[in-house]
Short mmCIF file of C-alpha atoms (C1' of nucleotides) in Angstrom, two decimals:
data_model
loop_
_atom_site.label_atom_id
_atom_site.label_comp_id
_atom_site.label_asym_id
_atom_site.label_seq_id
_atom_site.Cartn_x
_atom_site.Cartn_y
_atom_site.Cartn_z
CA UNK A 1 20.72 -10.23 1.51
CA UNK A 2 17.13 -10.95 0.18
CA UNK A 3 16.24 -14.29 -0.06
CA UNK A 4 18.21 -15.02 2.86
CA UNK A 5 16.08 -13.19 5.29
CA UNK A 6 12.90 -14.64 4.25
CA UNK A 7 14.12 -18.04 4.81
CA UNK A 8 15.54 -16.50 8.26
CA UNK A 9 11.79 -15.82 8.98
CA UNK A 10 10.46 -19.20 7.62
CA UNK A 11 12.73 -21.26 9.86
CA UNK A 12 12.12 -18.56 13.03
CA UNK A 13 8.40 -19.94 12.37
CA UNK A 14 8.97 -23.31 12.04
CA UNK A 15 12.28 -25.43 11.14
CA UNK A 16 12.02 -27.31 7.91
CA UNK A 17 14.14 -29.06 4.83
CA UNK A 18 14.74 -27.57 1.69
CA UNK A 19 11.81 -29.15 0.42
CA UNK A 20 9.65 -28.01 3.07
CA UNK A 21 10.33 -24.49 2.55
CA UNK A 22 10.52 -24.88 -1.20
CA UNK A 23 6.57 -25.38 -0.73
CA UNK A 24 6.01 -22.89 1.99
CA UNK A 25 7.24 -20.42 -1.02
CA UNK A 26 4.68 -22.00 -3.30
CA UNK A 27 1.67 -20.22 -0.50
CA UNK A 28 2.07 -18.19 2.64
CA UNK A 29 5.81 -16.86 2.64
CA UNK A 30 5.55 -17.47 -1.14
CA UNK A 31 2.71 -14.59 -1.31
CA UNK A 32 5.10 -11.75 -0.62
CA UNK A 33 8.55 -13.69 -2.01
CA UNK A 34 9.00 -16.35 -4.72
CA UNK A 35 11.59 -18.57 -4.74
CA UNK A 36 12.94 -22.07 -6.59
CA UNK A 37 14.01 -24.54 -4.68
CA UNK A 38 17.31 -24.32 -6.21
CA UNK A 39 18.07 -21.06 -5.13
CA UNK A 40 16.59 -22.34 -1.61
CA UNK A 41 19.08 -25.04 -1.53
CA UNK A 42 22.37 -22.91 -2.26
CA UNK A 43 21.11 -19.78 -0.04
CA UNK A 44 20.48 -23.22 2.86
CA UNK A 45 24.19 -24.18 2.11
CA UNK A 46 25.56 -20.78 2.00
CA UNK A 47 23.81 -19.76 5.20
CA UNK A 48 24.53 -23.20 6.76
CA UNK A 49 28.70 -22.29 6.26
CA UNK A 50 28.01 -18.80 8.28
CA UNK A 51 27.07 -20.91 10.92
CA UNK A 52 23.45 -19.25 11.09
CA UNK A 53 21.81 -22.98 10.43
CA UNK A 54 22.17 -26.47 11.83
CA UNK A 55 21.29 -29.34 9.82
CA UNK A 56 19.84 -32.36 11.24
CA UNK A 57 19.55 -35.51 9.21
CA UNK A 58 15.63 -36.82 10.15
CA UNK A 59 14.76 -39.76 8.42
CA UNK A 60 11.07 -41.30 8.02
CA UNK A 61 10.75 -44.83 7.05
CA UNK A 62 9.26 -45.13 3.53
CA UNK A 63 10.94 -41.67 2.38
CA UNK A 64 13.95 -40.03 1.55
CA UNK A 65 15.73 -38.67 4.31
CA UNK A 66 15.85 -34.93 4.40
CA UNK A 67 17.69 -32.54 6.17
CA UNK A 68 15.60 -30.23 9.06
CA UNK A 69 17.41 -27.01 8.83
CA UNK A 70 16.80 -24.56 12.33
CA UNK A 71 18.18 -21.59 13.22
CA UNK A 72 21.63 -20.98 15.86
CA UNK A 73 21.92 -18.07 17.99
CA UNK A 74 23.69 -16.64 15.28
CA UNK A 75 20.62 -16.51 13.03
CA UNK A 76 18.47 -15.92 15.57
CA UNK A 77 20.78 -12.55 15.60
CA UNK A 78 20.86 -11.98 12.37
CA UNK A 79 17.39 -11.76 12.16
CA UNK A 80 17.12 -9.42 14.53
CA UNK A 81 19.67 -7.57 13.37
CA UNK A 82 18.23 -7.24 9.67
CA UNK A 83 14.73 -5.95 11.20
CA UNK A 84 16.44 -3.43 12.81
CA UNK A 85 17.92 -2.02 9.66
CA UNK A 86 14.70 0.44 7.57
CA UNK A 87 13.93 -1.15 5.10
CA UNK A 88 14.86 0.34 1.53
CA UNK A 89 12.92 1.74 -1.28
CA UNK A 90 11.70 -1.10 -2.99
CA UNK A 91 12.24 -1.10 -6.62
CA UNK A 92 9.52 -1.26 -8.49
CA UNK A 93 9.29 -3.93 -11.67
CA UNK A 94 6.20 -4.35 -13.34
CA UNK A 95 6.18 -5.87 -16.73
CA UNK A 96 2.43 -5.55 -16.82
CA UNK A 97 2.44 -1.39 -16.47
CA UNK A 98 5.29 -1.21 -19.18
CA UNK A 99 3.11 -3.72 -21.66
CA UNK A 100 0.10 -1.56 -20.96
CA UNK A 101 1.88 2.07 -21.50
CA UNK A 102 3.28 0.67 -24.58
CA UNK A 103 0.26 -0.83 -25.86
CA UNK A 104 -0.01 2.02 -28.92
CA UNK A 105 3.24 0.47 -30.25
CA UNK A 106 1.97 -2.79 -30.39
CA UNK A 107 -0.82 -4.79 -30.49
CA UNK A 108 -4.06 -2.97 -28.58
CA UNK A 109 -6.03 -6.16 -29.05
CA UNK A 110 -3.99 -8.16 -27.10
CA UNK A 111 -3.02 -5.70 -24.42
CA UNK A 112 -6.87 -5.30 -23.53
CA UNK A 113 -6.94 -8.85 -23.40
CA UNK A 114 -4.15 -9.60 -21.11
CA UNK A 115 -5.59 -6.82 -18.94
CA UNK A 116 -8.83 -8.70 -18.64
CA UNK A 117 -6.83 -11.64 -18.21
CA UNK A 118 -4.66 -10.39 -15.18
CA UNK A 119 -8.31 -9.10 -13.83
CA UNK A 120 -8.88 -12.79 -13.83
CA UNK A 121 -6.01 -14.03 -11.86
CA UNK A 122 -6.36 -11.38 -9.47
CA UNK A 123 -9.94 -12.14 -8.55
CA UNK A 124 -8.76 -15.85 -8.06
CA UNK A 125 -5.65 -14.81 -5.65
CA UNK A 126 -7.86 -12.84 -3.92
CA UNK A 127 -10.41 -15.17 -3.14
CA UNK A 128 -7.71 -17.47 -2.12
CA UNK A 129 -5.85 -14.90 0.33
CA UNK A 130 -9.55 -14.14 1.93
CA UNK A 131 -10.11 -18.00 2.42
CA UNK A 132 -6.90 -18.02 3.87
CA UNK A 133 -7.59 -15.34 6.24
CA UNK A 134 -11.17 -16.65 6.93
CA UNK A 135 -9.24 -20.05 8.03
CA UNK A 136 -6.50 -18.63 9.70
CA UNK A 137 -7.69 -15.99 11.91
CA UNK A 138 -11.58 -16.24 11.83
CA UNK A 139 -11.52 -13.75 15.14
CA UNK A 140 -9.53 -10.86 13.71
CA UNK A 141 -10.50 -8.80 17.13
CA UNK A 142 -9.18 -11.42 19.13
CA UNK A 143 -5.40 -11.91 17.66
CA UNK A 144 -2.19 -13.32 19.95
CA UNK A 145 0.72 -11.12 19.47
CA UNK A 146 2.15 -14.09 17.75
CA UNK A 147 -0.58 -13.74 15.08
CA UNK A 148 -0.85 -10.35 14.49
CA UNK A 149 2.21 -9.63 11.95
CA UNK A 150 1.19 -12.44 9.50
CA UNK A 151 -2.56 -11.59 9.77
CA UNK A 152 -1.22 -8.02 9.02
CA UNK A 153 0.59 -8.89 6.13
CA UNK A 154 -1.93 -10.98 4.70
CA UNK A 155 -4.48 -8.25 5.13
CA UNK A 156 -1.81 -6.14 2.87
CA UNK A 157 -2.22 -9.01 0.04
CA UNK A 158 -6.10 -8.65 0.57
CA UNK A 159 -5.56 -4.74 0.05
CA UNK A 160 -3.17 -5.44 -3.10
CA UNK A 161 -5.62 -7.40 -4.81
CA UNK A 162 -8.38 -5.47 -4.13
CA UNK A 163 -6.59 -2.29 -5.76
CA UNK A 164 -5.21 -4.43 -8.74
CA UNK A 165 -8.85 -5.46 -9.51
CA UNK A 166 -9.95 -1.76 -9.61
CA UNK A 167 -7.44 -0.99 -11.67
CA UNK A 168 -8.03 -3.36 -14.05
CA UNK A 169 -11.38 -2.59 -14.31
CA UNK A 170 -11.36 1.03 -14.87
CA UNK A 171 -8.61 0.55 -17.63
CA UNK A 172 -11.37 -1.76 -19.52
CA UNK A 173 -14.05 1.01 -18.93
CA UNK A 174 -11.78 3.24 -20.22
CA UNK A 175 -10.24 1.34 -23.38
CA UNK A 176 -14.00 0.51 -23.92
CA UNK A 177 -13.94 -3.35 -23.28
CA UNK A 178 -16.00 -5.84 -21.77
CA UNK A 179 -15.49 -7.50 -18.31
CA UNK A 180 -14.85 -10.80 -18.19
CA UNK A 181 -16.55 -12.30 -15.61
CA UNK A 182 -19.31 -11.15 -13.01
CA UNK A 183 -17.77 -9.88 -9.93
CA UNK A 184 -18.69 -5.69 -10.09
CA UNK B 1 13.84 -10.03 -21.71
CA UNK B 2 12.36 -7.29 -19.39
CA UNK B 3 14.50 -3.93 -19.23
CA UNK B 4 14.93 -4.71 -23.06
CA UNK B 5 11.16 -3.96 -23.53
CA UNK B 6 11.11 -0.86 -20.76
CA UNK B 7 13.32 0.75 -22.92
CA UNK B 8 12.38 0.02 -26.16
CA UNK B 9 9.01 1.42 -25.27
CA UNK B 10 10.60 4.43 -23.89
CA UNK B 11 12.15 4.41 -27.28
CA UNK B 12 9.48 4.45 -28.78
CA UNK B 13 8.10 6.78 -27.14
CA UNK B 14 10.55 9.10 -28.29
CA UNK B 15 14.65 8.86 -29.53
CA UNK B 16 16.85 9.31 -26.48
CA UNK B 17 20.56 9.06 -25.34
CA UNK B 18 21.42 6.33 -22.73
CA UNK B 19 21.65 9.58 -20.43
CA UNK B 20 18.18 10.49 -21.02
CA UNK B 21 17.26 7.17 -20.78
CA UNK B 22 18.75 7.06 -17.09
CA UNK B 23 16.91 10.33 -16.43
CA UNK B 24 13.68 8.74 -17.77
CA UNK B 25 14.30 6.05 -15.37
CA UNK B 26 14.36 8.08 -12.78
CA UNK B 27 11.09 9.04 -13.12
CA UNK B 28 7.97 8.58 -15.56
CA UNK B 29 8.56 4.94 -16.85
CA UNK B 30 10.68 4.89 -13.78
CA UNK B 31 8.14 4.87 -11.55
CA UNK B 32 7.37 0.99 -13.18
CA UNK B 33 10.45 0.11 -14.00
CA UNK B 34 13.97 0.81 -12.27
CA UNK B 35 16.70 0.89 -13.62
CA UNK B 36 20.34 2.36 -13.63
CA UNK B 37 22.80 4.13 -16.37
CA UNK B 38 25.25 0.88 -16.18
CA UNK B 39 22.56 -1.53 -17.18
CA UNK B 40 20.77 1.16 -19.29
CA UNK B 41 24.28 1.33 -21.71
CA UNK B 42 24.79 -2.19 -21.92
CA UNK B 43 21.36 -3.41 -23.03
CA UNK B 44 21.41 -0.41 -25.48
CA UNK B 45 25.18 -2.08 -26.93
CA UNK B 46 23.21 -5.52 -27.05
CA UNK B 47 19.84 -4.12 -28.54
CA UNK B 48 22.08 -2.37 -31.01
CA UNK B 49 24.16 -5.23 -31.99
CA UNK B 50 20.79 -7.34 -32.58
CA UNK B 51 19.34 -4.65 -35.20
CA UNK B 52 16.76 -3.16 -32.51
CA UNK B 53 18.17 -0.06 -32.49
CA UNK B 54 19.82 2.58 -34.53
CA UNK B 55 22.37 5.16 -32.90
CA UNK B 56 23.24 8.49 -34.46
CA UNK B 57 26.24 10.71 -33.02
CA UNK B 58 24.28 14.54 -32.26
CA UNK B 59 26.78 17.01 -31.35
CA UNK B 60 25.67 20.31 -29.37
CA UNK B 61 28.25 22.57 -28.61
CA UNK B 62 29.47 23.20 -25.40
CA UNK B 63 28.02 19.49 -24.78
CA UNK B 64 29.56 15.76 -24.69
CA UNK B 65 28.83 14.04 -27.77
CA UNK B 66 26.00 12.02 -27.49
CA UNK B 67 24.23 8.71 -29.15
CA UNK B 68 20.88 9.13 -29.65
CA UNK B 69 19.43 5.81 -30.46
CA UNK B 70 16.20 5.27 -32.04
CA UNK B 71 14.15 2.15 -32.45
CA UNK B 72 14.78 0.40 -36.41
CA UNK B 73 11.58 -1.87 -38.14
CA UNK B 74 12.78 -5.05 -36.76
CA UNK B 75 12.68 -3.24 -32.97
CA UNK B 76 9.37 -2.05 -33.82
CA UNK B 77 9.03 -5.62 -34.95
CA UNK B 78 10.26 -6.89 -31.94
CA UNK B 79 7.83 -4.26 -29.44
CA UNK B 80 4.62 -5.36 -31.27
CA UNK B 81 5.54 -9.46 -30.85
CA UNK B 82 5.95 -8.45 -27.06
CA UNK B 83 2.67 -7.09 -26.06
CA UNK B 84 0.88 -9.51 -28.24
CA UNK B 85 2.44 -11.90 -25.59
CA UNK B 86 0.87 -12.52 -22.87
CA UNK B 87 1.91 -11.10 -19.67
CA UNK B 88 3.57 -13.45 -17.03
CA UNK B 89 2.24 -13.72 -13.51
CA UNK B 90 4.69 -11.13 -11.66
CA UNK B 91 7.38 -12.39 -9.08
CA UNK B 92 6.61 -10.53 -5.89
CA UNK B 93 9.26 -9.57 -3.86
CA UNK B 94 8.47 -7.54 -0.69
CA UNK B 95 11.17 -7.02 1.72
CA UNK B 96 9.02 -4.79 3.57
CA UNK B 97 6.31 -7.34 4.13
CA UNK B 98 8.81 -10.46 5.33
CA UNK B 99 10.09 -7.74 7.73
CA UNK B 100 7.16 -7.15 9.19
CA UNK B 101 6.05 -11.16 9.30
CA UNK B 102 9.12 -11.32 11.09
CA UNK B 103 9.00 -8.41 13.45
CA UNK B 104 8.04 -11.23 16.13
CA UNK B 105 11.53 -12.47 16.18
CA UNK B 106 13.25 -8.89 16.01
CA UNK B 107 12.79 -5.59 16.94
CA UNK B 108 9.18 -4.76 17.61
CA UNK B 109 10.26 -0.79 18.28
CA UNK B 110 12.17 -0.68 14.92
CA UNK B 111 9.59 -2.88 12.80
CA UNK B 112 6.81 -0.21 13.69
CA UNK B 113 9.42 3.06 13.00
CA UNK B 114 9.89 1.47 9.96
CA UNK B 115 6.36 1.00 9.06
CA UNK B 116 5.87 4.94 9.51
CA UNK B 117 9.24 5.74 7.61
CA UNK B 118 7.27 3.75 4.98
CA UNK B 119 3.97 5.41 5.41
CA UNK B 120 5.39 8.82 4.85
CA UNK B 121 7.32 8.03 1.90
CA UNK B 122 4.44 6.32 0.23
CA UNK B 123 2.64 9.94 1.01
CA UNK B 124 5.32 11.85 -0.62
CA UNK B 125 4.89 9.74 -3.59
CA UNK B 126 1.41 9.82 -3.70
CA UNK B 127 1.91 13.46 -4.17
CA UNK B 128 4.45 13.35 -6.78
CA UNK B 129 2.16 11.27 -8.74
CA UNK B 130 -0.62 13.55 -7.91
CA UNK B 131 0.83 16.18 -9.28
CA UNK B 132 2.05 14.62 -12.24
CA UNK B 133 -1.51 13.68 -13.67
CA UNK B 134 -2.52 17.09 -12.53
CA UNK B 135 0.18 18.25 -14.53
CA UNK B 136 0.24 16.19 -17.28
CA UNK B 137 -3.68 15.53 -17.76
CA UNK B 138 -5.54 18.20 -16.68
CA UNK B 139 -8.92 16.77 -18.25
CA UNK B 140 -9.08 13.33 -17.70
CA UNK B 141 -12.36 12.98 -19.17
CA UNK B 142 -10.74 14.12 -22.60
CA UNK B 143 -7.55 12.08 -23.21
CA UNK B 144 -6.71 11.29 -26.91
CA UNK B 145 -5.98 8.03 -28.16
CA UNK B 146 -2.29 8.28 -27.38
CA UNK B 147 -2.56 9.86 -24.05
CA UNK B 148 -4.68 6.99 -22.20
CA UNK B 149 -2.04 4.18 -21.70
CA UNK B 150 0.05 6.72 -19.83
CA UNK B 151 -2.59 8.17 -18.01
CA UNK B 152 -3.87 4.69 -17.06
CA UNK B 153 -0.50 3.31 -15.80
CA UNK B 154 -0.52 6.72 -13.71
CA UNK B 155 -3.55 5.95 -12.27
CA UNK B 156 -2.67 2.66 -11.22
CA UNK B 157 0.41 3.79 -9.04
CA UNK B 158 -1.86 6.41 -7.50
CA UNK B 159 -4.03 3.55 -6.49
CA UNK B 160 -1.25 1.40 -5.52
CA UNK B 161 -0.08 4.28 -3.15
CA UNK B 162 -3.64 5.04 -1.73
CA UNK B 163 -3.78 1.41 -0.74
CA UNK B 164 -0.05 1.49 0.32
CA UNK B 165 -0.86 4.15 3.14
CA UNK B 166 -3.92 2.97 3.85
CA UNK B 167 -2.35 -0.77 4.47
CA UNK B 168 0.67 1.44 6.84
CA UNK B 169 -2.23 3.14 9.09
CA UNK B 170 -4.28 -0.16 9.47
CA UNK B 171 -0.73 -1.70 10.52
CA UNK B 172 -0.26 1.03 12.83
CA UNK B 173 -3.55 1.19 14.45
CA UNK B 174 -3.44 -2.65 15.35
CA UNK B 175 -0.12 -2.64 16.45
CA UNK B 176 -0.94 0.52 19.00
CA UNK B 177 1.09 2.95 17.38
CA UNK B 178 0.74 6.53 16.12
CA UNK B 179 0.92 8.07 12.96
CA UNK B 180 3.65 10.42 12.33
CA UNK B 181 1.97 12.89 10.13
CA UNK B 182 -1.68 14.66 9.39
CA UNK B 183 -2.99 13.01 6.36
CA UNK B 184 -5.96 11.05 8.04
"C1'" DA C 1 2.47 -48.19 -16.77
"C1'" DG C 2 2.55 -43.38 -16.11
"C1'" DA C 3 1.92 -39.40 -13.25
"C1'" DT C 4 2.63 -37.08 -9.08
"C1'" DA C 5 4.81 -36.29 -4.59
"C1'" DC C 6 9.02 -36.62 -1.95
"C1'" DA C 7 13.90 -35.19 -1.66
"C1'" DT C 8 18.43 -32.88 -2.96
"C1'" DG C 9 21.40 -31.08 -5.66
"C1'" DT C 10 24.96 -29.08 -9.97
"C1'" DA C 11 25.92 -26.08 -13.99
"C1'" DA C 12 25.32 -22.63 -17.33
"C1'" DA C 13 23.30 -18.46 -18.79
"C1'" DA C 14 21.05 -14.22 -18.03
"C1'" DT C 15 20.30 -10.21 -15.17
"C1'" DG C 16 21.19 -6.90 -11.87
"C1'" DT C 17 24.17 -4.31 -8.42
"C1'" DT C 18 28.24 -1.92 -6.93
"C1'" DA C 19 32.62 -0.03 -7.60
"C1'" DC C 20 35.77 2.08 -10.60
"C1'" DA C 21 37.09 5.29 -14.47
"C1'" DT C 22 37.24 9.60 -17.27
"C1'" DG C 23 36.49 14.22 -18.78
"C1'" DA C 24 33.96 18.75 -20.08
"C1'" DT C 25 30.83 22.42 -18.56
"C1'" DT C 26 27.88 24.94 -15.56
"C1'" DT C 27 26.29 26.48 -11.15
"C1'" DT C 28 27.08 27.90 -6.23
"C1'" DA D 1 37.34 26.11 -5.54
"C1'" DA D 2 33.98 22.67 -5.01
"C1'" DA D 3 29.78 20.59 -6.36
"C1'" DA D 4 26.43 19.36 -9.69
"C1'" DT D 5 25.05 18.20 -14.43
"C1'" DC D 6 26.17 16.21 -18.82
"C1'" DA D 7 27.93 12.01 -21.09
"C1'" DT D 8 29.64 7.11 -21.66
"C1'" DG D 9 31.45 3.30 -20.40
"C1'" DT D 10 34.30 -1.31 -18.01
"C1'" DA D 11 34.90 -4.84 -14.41
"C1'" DA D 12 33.85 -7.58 -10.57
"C1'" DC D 13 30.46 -9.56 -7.99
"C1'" DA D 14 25.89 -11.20 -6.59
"C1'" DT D 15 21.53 -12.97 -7.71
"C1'" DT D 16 18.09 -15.22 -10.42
"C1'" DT D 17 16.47 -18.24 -13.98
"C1'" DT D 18 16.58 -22.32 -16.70
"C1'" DA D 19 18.20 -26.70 -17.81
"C1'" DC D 20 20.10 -30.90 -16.35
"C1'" DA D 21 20.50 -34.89 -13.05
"C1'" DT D 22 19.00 -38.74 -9.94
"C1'" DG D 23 16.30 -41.87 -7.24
"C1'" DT D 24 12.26 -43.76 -4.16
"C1'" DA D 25 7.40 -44.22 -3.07
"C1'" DT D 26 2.66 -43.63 -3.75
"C1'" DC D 27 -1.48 -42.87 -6.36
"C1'" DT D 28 -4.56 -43.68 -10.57
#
DNA sequence: AGATACATGTAAAATGTTACATGATTTT
DNA sequence: AAAATCATGTAACATTTTACATGTATCT
């Protein structure tokens, strides 16, 4: 009851193949859920037999045919009956925060340098979700209703990054290392 | 190879049963990492079997018998190969945030009750951890050697709740709703 | 000729969740 | 007397990850 729902959403968007969504998760969606297109394709099956999806074969001339999955009434009910349930406590996994509390028991070197390394590929996500946003919705005052919830949730990426960066950079002040690169 | 190295560093740490363990989980390295007394017991059977880990039976009276396991050279072995690694970019997984990319195709009323059920738990939390550092590291400016890591992994949830409720109110202004409690 | 993009899957292994199971002691 | 805490597990099920499998078309 995970994955399921966030290809619920994708499809309420837009219908698309296995494929299609498969690279949807690789960006947008992707940002707040990963997902292999394996799993994609069995969840598509599985949700396909509850009668929540239609398949229809669409073929191009020059490629393989795929299969355009949209949603029935059924899913469109689904849907609305899963955002009508609260949400529950996520639960929190961060291999990063255990690495870095245990850093005393291992190798303090390397921690400090993974730190400044995840400081690195935050400051690259993050200048990717603000081009995003810059493309997407260069009027933030002036957003449809239809806009607004993915402009919100992207703004919550924006917000994530920003705080992971911060982080980052007062554990290297602290453990007495240099910062990588310019940005503060 | 992820709840392995939660616990071993709450091993680490210090000796525990898989009961304190759970409790531990609960809270402190909890707060990073969840986890529950059926997993905790069998990765402690596996972690034994490999020559991480070392039990010994402590008997109190008036008590259950319990194992209190303890980490051996080759677990200490295997803790100091792991943070020398380095970290893997993390699998998000919001359900929170597809639920409110979706709210479009749901219910509106319940997405944004949700949003504030959200908002005042992150609050409550941001407490608890308040506290905790309060509690736990009354000077920050004079934390020994062994005391940073965990102090710095505190810090970073504090953040990560700051922005949490800040990211709830933002949602809730633009979406013309009010805020159920004081705090701003 | 080799790499990348398009397109869809199966199978095995590892991990995680939920339900079941038991029994002593302490607190309300 | 019932509920909570202490203490340790097994079993079934669901989910996720990793490896395997196949084939066409386009780009360099």
């Amino acid at each position: 009851m995970a994955l399921d729902h966030a290809i619920l959403v994708s499809l309420a968007e837009r219908s698309a193949s296995g494929y299609d969504l498969a690279r949807r998760f690789d960006k947008s969606i992707g940002f707040f859920w990963k997902a292999t297109h394996q799993q994609i394709y069995k969840v598509l099956a599985r949700m396909e037999a509850a009668g929540w999806l239609e398949a229809t074969a669409v073929e191009e001339p020059g490629r393989p045919a795929k299969k355009v999955y949209a949603l029935t009434a059924d899913g469109r009910g689904e849907l609305t009956r899963w955002t009508a349930e609260p949400t529950p406590t996520e639960s929190v996994r961060s291999d990063f925060a255990v690495k870095v509390r245990g850093m005393q028991f291992g190798d303090r070197g390397a921690v400090i340098a993974d730190i400044a390394r995840q400081r690195d590929r935050h400051i690259d996500r993050l200048a990717y979700y603000e081009a995003d946003c810059t493309k997407h919705f260069p009027e933030p005052e002036r957003l449809t209703d239809g806009e607004l919830p993915a402009y919100l949730v992207l703004r919550g990426g924006i917000r994530t990054e920003q705080t992971y960066i911060e982080w980052c950079d007062e554990m290297l002040d602290a453990l007495g290392a240099p910062k990588p690169r310019s940005k503060r």
